[in-house]
Every structure is written in structure tokens, then in C-alpha cells.
PDB file of C-alpha atoms in Angstrom:
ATOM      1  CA  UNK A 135     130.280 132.623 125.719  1.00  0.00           C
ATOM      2  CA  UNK A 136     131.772 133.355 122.234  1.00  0.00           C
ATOM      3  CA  UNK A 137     129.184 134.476 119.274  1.00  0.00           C
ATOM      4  CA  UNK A 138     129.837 130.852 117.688  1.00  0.00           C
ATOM      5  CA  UNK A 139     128.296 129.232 120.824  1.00  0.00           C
ATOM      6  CA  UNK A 140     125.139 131.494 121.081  1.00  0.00           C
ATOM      7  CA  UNK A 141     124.332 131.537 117.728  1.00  0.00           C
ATOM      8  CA  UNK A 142     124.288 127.304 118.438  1.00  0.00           C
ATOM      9  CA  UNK A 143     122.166 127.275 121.349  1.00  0.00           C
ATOM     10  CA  UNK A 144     119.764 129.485 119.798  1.00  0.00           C
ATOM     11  CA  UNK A 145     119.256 126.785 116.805  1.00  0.00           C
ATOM     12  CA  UNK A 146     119.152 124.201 118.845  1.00  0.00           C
ATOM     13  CA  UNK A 147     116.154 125.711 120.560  1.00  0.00           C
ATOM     14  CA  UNK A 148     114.715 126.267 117.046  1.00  0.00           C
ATOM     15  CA  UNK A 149     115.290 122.804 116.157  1.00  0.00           C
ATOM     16  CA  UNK A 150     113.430 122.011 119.295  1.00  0.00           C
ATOM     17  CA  UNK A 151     110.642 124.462 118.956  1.00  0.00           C
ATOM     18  CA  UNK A 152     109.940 123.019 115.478  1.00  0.00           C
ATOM     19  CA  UNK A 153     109.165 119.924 116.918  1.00  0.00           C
ATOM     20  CA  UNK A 154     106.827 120.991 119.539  1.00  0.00           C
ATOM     21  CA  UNK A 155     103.087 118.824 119.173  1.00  0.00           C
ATOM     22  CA  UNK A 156     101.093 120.773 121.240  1.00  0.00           C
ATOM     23  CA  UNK A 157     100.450 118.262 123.372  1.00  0.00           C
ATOM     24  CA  UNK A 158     101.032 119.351 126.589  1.00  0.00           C
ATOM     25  CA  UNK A 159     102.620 115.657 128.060  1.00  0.00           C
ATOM     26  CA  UNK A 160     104.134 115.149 124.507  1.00  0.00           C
ATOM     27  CA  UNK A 161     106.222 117.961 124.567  1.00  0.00           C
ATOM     28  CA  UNK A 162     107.082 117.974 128.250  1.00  0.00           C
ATOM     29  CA  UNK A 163     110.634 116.327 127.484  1.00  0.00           C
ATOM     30  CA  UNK A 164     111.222 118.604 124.397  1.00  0.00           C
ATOM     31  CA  UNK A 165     109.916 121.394 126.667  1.00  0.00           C
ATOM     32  CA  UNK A 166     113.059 120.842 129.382  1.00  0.00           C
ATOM     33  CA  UNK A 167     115.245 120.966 126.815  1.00  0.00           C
ATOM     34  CA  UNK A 168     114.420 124.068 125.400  1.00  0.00           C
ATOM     35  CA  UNK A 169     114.166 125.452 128.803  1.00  0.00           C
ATOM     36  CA  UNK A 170     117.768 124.132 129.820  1.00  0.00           C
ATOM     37  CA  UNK A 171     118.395 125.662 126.572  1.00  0.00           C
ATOM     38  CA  UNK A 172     117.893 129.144 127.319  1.00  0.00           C
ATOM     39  CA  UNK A 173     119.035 129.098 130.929  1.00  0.00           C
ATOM     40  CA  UNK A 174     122.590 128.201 129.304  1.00  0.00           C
ATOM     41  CA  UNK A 175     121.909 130.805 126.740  1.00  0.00           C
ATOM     42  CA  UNK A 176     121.071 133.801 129.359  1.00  0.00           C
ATOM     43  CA  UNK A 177     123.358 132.270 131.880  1.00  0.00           C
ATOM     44  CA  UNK A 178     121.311 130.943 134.546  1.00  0.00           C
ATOM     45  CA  UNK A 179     122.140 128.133 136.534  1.00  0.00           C
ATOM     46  CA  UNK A 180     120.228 124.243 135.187  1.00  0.00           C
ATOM     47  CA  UNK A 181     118.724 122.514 138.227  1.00  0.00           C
ATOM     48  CA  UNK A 182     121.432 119.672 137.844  1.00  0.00           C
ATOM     49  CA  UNK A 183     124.239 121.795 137.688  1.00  0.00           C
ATOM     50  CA  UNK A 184     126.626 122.135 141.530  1.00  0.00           C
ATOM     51  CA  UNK A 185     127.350 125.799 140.882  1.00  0.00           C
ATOM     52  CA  UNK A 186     125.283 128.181 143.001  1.00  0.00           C
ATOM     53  CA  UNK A 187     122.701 131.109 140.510  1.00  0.00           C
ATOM     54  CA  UNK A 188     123.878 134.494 141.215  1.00  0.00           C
ATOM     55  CA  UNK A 189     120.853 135.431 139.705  1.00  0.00           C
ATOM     56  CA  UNK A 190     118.293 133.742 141.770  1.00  0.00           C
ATOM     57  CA  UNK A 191     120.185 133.507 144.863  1.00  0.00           C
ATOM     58  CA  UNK A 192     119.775 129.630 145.236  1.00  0.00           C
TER      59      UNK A 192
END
């Protein structure tokens, strides 16, 4: 992943952050996100995605 695509996915978590309520079932979609988010950003396998996680064996 090139520097131009990390340095996106990190402010698109910001973004997301930012919007956070504090409300536990508010945020739960935002929440995903973000977490999808950083799985692409430290290159761990999204539930939805075919390819197998080397990192957590699944």
C-alpha cells in the first residue's frame, strides 16, 4: 500500500472518529467503518472479504 493510500485511510478514520456521538447504538454503524478502516490500514482481512487472514489463521 503506497504512502498516498495510508495517509487516506487514516483520514477517513478521522473523519469518522469526528463524528462519533457517544451513543453506543448510534455509533455502531460509524463504529464498523472505522474498524474496517483500520483492518485495511494494518492489513488484516474484513469479515466480507474471500481471502483467507494470515494473521489470524481464519
Amino acid at each position: 500500500m503506497s504512502e498516498v493510500q495510508l495517509k487516506d485511510l487514516e483520514a477517513q478514520i478521522s473523519e469518522l472518529k469526528s463524528q462519533l456521538t457517544g451513543d453506543m447504538f448510534a455509533d455502531m454503524e460509524l463504529r464498523d467503518k472505522i474498524h474496517n478502516l483500520e483492518m485495511k490500514l494494518k492489513g488484516v482481512k474484513p469479515m466480507d472479504s474471500s481471502i483467507d487472514c494470515i494473521g489470524c489463521g481464519s
